[in-house]
Amino acid sequence: MVNRALMALMLVGAPLAAQAEKIAVVDMGSIFEQLPQREQISQSLKTEFGDRMAEAQKLQDELRGLLEKQQRDAALMNDTQKTELVRKMESLKADLQLKGKALDEDLRRRQGEEQNKLLVKVQKAINTIAEAEKYDLVLQRGAVVFVKPDADISGKVVEALSKGK
């Protein structure tokens, strides 16, 4: 009885197994590394956050200078001067931490926004290529143990996005 059921399943499933699916693979990491838009995004973020980065760098340099002064001139300073210097360094450090944290959060948020915009473009390019070349399934490279090089469409995606800029 069980053998007949298995035999029936095999006969019914045989046409499904005989129909091969066309499968492609994309390496999203490689695509994002090769995109020319990545450099444009980096430049626009540097422009957008350049003033704040310069201000944070200025605070770091000022704090470093005060630390050097403390180490260099500590023996020559009286207690009032030492206390004043320590307070100034603590104030600078607190300001740097506050501004640095805000800068990091804003920069991370904007990078995420830009990356999401780029991801939408990458997904559209993948869909367009998959439809044009009649792929039944497109998988990410990390989900596959082995793939023939001709099944990897990452280069085609980069090429399509480079033309479209």
PDB file of C-alpha atoms in Angstrom:
ATOM      1  CA  MET A   1       0.000   0.000   0.000  1.00  0.00           C
ATOM      2  CA  VAL A   2       2.775   2.460   0.983  1.00  0.00           C
ATOM      3  CA  ASN A   3       4.782   1.431  -2.084  1.00  0.00           C
ATOM      4  CA  ARG A   4       1.820   2.178  -4.367  1.00  0.00           C
ATOM      5  CA  ALA A   5       1.395   5.619  -2.778  1.00  0.00           C
ATOM      6  CA  LEU A   6       5.085   6.410  -3.254  1.00  0.00           C
ATOM      7  CA  MET A   7       4.951   5.186  -6.828  1.00  0.00           C
ATOM      8  CA  ALA A   8       1.918   7.383  -7.519  1.00  0.00           C
ATOM      9  CA  LEU A   9       3.675  10.397  -5.985  1.00  0.00           C
ATOM     10  CA  MET A  10       6.748   9.779  -8.098  1.00  0.00           C
ATOM     11  CA  LEU A  11       4.698   9.521 -11.282  1.00  0.00           C
ATOM     12  CA  VAL A  12       2.761  12.700 -10.500  1.00  0.00           C
ATOM     13  CA  GLY A  13       5.888  14.596  -9.418  1.00  0.00           C
ATOM     14  CA  ALA A  14       8.031  13.492 -12.375  1.00  0.00           C
ATOM     15  CA  PRO A  15       6.786  16.191 -14.786  1.00  0.00           C
ATOM     16  CA  LEU A  16       7.405  18.855 -12.131  1.00  0.00           C
ATOM     17  CA  ALA A  17      10.960  17.687 -11.553  1.00  0.00           C
ATOM     18  CA  ALA A  18      11.618  17.477 -15.290  1.00  0.00           C
ATOM     19  CA  GLN A  19      10.803  21.148 -15.738  1.00  0.00           C
ATOM     20  CA  ALA A  20      14.082  22.873 -14.863  1.00  0.00           C
ATOM     21  CA  GLU A  21      13.897  26.327 -13.365  1.00  0.00           C
ATOM     22  CA  LYS A  22      16.219  29.059 -14.517  1.00  0.00           C
ATOM     23  CA  ILE A  23      18.008  30.380 -11.442  1.00  0.00           C
ATOM     24  CA  ALA A  24      20.308  33.370 -11.029  1.00  0.00           C
ATOM     25  CA  VAL A  25      22.429  34.626  -8.156  1.00  0.00           C
ATOM     26  CA  VAL A  26      23.380  38.172  -7.124  1.00  0.00           C
ATOM     27  CA  ASP A  27      26.113  39.264  -4.742  1.00  0.00           C
ATOM     28  CA  MET A  28      24.630  42.364  -3.096  1.00  0.00           C
ATOM     29  CA  GLY A  29      27.870  43.247  -1.301  1.00  0.00           C
ATOM     30  CA  SER A  30      29.820  43.169  -4.530  1.00  0.00           C
ATOM     31  CA  ILE A  31      27.156  45.218  -6.292  1.00  0.00           C
ATOM     32  CA  PHE A  32      27.210  47.947  -3.648  1.00  0.00           C
ATOM     33  CA  GLU A  33      31.031  48.079  -3.690  1.00  0.00           C
ATOM     34  CA  GLN A  34      31.164  48.534  -7.458  1.00  0.00           C
ATOM     35  CA  LEU A  35      28.399  51.089  -7.929  1.00  0.00           C
ATOM     36  CA  PRO A  36      29.541  54.521  -9.093  1.00  0.00           C
ATOM     37  CA  GLN A  37      26.631  56.055  -7.160  1.00  0.00           C
ATOM     38  CA  ARG A  38      28.348  55.014  -3.930  1.00  0.00           C
ATOM     39  CA  GLU A  39      31.084  57.603  -4.457  1.00  0.00           C
ATOM     40  CA  GLN A  40      28.522  60.293  -5.287  1.00  0.00           C
ATOM     41  CA  ILE A  41      26.635  59.519  -2.079  1.00  0.00           C
ATOM     42  CA  SER A  42      29.858  59.646  -0.083  1.00  0.00           C
ATOM     43  CA  GLN A  43      30.735  63.042  -1.544  1.00  0.00           C
ATOM     44  CA  SER A  44      27.268  64.467  -0.902  1.00  0.00           C
ATOM     45  CA  LEU A  45      27.378  63.275   2.722  1.00  0.00           C
ATOM     46  CA  LYS A  46      30.828  64.832   3.166  1.00  0.00           C
ATOM     47  CA  THR A  47      29.441  68.089   1.837  1.00  0.00           C
ATOM     48  CA  GLU A  48      26.335  67.872   4.012  1.00  0.00           C
ATOM     49  CA  PHE A  49      28.215  67.034   7.214  1.00  0.00           C
ATOM     50  CA  GLY A  50      31.578  68.652   6.456  1.00  0.00           C
ATOM     51  CA  ASP A  51      31.083  71.665   8.727  1.00  0.00           C
ATOM     52  CA  ARG A  52      30.039  69.526  11.678  1.00  0.00           C
ATOM     53  CA  MET A  53      32.946  67.119  11.101  1.00  0.00           C
ATOM     54  CA  ALA A  54      35.371  70.038  10.967  1.00  0.00           C
ATOM     55  CA  GLU A  55      33.928  71.412  14.208  1.00  0.00           C
ATOM     56  CA  ALA A  56      34.332  68.045  15.928  1.00  0.00           C
ATOM     57  CA  GLN A  57      37.910  67.814  14.642  1.00  0.00           C
ATOM     58  CA  LYS A  58      38.616  71.324  15.940  1.00  0.00           C
ATOM     59  CA  LEU A  59      37.322  70.331  19.391  1.00  0.00           C
ATOM     60  CA  GLN A  60      39.504  67.200  19.348  1.00  0.00           C
ATOM     61  CA  ASP A  61      42.562  69.222  18.408  1.00  0.00           C
ATOM     62  CA  GLU A  62      41.844  71.776  21.123  1.00  0.00           C
ATOM     63  CA  LEU A  63      41.397  69.035  23.722  1.00  0.00           C
ATOM     64  CA  ARG A  64      44.617  67.347  22.590  1.00  0.00           C
ATOM     65  CA  GLY A  65      46.451  70.675  22.903  1.00  0.00           C
ATOM     66  CA  LEU A  66      45.162  71.177  26.457  1.00  0.00           C
ATOM     67  CA  LEU A  67      46.206  67.643  27.414  1.00  0.00           C
ATOM     68  CA  GLU A  68      49.695  68.309  26.065  1.00  0.00           C
ATOM     69  CA  LYS A  69      49.818  71.600  27.945  1.00  0.00           C
ATOM     70  CA  GLN A  70      48.752  69.833  31.151  1.00  0.00           C
ATOM     71  CA  GLN A  71      51.478  67.215  30.787  1.00  0.00           C
ATOM     72  CA  ARG A  72      54.110  69.717  29.775  1.00  0.00           C
ATOM     73  CA  ASP A  73      53.383  72.542  32.225  1.00  0.00           C
ATOM     74  CA  ALA A  74      51.868  70.718  35.222  1.00  0.00           C
ATOM     75  CA  ALA A  75      54.957  71.257  37.388  1.00  0.00           C
ATOM     76  CA  LEU A  76      54.934  74.998  36.686  1.00  0.00           C
ATOM     77  CA  MET A  77      51.213  75.602  37.356  1.00  0.00           C
ATOM     78  CA  ASN A  78      49.662  76.537  40.674  1.00  0.00           C
ATOM     79  CA  ASP A  79      46.548  74.736  41.954  1.00  0.00           C
ATOM     80  CA  THR A  80      44.135  77.334  40.586  1.00  0.00           C
ATOM     81  CA  GLN A  81      45.604  77.075  37.084  1.00  0.00           C
ATOM     82  CA  LYS A  82      45.509  73.274  37.218  1.00  0.00           C
ATOM     83  CA  THR A  83      41.857  73.283  38.344  1.00  0.00           C
ATOM     84  CA  GLU A  84      40.934  75.798  35.645  1.00  0.00           C
ATOM     85  CA  LEU A  85      42.670  73.702  32.982  1.00  0.00           C
ATOM     86  CA  VAL A  86      40.977  70.491  34.155  1.00  0.00           C
ATOM     87  CA  ARG A  87      37.541  72.177  34.095  1.00  0.00           C
ATOM     88  CA  LYS A  88      38.164  73.532  30.609  1.00  0.00           C
ATOM     89  CA  MET A  89      39.231  70.060  29.398  1.00  0.00           C
ATOM     90  CA  GLU A  90      36.150  68.435  30.984  1.00  0.00           C
ATOM     91  CA  SER A  91      33.906  71.029  29.365  1.00  0.00           C
ATOM     92  CA  LEU A  92      35.518  70.455  25.967  1.00  0.00           C
ATOM     93  CA  LYS A  93      35.288  66.690  26.400  1.00  0.00           C
ATOM     94  CA  ALA A  94      31.572  66.888  27.266  1.00  0.00           C
ATOM     95  CA  ASP A  95      30.919  69.188  24.299  1.00  0.00           C
ATOM     96  CA  LEU A  96      32.855  66.880  21.993  1.00  0.00           C
ATOM     97  CA  GLN A  97      30.970  63.809  23.207  1.00  0.00           C
ATOM     98  CA  LEU A  98      27.598  65.516  22.767  1.00  0.00           C
ATOM     99  CA  LYS A  99      28.348  66.896  19.309  1.00  0.00           C
ATOM    100  CA  GLY A 100      30.144  63.713  18.241  1.00  0.00           C
ATOM    101  CA  LYS A 101      27.246  61.502  19.249  1.00  0.00           C
ATOM    102  CA  ALA A 102      24.726  63.727  17.456  1.00  0.00           C
ATOM    103  CA  LEU A 103      26.932  63.795  14.360  1.00  0.00           C
ATOM    104  CA  ASP A 104      27.327  60.010  14.351  1.00  0.00           C
ATOM    105  CA  GLU A 105      23.578  59.468  14.725  1.00  0.00           C
ATOM    106  CA  ASP A 106      22.699  61.948  11.983  1.00  0.00           C
ATOM    107  CA  LEU A 107      25.362  60.596   9.655  1.00  0.00           C
ATOM    108  CA  ARG A 108      24.279  56.999  10.236  1.00  0.00           C
ATOM    109  CA  ARG A 109      20.635  57.952   9.612  1.00  0.00           C
ATOM    110  CA  ARG A 110      21.456  59.747   6.353  1.00  0.00           C
ATOM    111  CA  GLN A 111      23.695  56.900   5.170  1.00  0.00           C
ATOM    112  CA  GLY A 112      20.809  54.517   5.813  1.00  0.00           C
ATOM    113  CA  GLU A 113      18.421  56.728   3.850  1.00  0.00           C
ATOM    114  CA  GLU A 114      20.794  56.922   0.901  1.00  0.00           C
ATOM    115  CA  GLN A 115      21.513  53.205   1.038  1.00  0.00           C
ATOM    116  CA  ASN A 116      17.780  52.443   1.006  1.00  0.00           C
ATOM    117  CA  LYS A 117      17.316  54.639  -2.076  1.00  0.00           C
ATOM    118  CA  LEU A 118      20.147  52.777  -3.764  1.00  0.00           C
ATOM    119  CA  LEU A 119      18.720  49.422  -2.680  1.00  0.00           C
ATOM    120  CA  VAL A 120      15.426  50.263  -4.420  1.00  0.00           C
ATOM    121  CA  LYS A 121      17.341  50.992  -7.637  1.00  0.00           C
ATOM    122  CA  VAL A 122      19.330  47.754  -7.298  1.00  0.00           C
ATOM    123  CA  GLN A 123      16.131  45.756  -6.737  1.00  0.00           C
ATOM    124  CA  LYS A 124      14.510  47.327  -9.816  1.00  0.00           C
ATOM    125  CA  ALA A 125      17.573  46.485 -11.915  1.00  0.00           C
ATOM    126  CA  ILE A 126      17.554  42.890 -10.654  1.00  0.00           C
ATOM    127  CA  ASN A 127      13.846  42.571 -11.461  1.00  0.00           C
ATOM    128  CA  THR A 128      14.344  44.042 -14.936  1.00  0.00           C
ATOM    129  CA  ILE A 129      17.222  41.679 -15.726  1.00  0.00           C
ATOM    130  CA  ALA A 130      15.358  38.683 -14.284  1.00  0.00           C
ATOM    131  CA  GLU A 131      12.300  39.436 -16.414  1.00  0.00           C
ATOM    132  CA  ALA A 132      14.312  40.140 -19.578  1.00  0.00           C
ATOM    133  CA  GLU A 133      16.352  36.947 -19.257  1.00  0.00           C
ATOM    134  CA  LYS A 134      13.373  34.926 -17.996  1.00  0.00           C
ATOM    135  CA  TYR A 135      14.797  33.820 -14.653  1.00  0.00           C
ATOM    136  CA  ASP A 136      12.360  31.965 -12.421  1.00  0.00           C
ATOM    137  CA  LEU A 137      14.301  32.625  -9.251  1.00  0.00           C
ATOM    138  CA  VAL A 138      17.039  35.034  -8.116  1.00  0.00           C
ATOM    139  CA  LEU A 139      18.906  34.240  -4.896  1.00  0.00           C
ATOM    140  CA  GLN A 140      21.453  36.163  -2.875  1.00  0.00           C
ATOM    141  CA  ARG A 141      24.989  34.784  -3.155  1.00  0.00           C
ATOM    142  CA  GLY A 142      25.241  34.161   0.586  1.00  0.00           C
ATOM    143  CA  ALA A 143      22.341  31.697   0.433  1.00  0.00           C
ATOM    144  CA  VAL A 144      24.086  29.499  -2.140  1.00  0.00           C
ATOM    145  CA  VAL A 145      26.982  27.130  -1.571  1.00  0.00           C
ATOM    146  CA  PHE A 146      27.938  26.742  -5.222  1.00  0.00           C
ATOM    147  CA  VAL A 147      26.938  28.541  -8.383  1.00  0.00           C
ATOM    148  CA  LYS A 148      28.276  28.516 -11.920  1.00  0.00           C
ATOM    149  CA  PRO A 149      29.794  31.881 -12.843  1.00  0.00           C
ATOM    150  CA  ASP A 150      27.357  32.342 -15.730  1.00  0.00           C
ATOM    151  CA  ALA A 151      24.412  32.206 -13.279  1.00  0.00           C
ATOM    152  CA  ASP A 152      25.766  35.216 -11.341  1.00  0.00           C
ATOM    153  CA  ILE A 153      24.084  38.365 -12.701  1.00  0.00           C
ATOM    154  CA  SER A 154      25.813  40.811 -10.324  1.00  0.00           C
ATOM    155  CA  GLY A 155      27.946  42.266 -13.117  1.00  0.00           C
ATOM    156  CA  LYS A 156      24.874  42.850 -15.251  1.00  0.00           C
ATOM    157  CA  VAL A 157      23.177  44.680 -12.389  1.00  0.00           C
ATOM    158  CA  VAL A 158      26.217  46.936 -11.847  1.00  0.00           C
ATOM    159  CA  GLU A 159      26.399  47.585 -15.596  1.00  0.00           C
ATOM    160  CA  ALA A 160      22.703  48.480 -15.783  1.00  0.00           C
ATOM    161  CA  LEU A 161      22.967  50.844 -12.807  1.00  0.00           C
ATOM    162  CA  SER A 162      26.163  52.413 -14.151  1.00  0.00           C
ATOM    163  CA  LYS A 163      24.441  53.237 -17.422  1.00  0.00           C
ATOM    164  CA  GLY A 164      21.409  54.637 -15.626  1.00  0.00           C
ATOM    165  CA  LYS A 165      23.392  56.626 -13.031  1.00  0.00           C
TER     166      LYS A 165
END
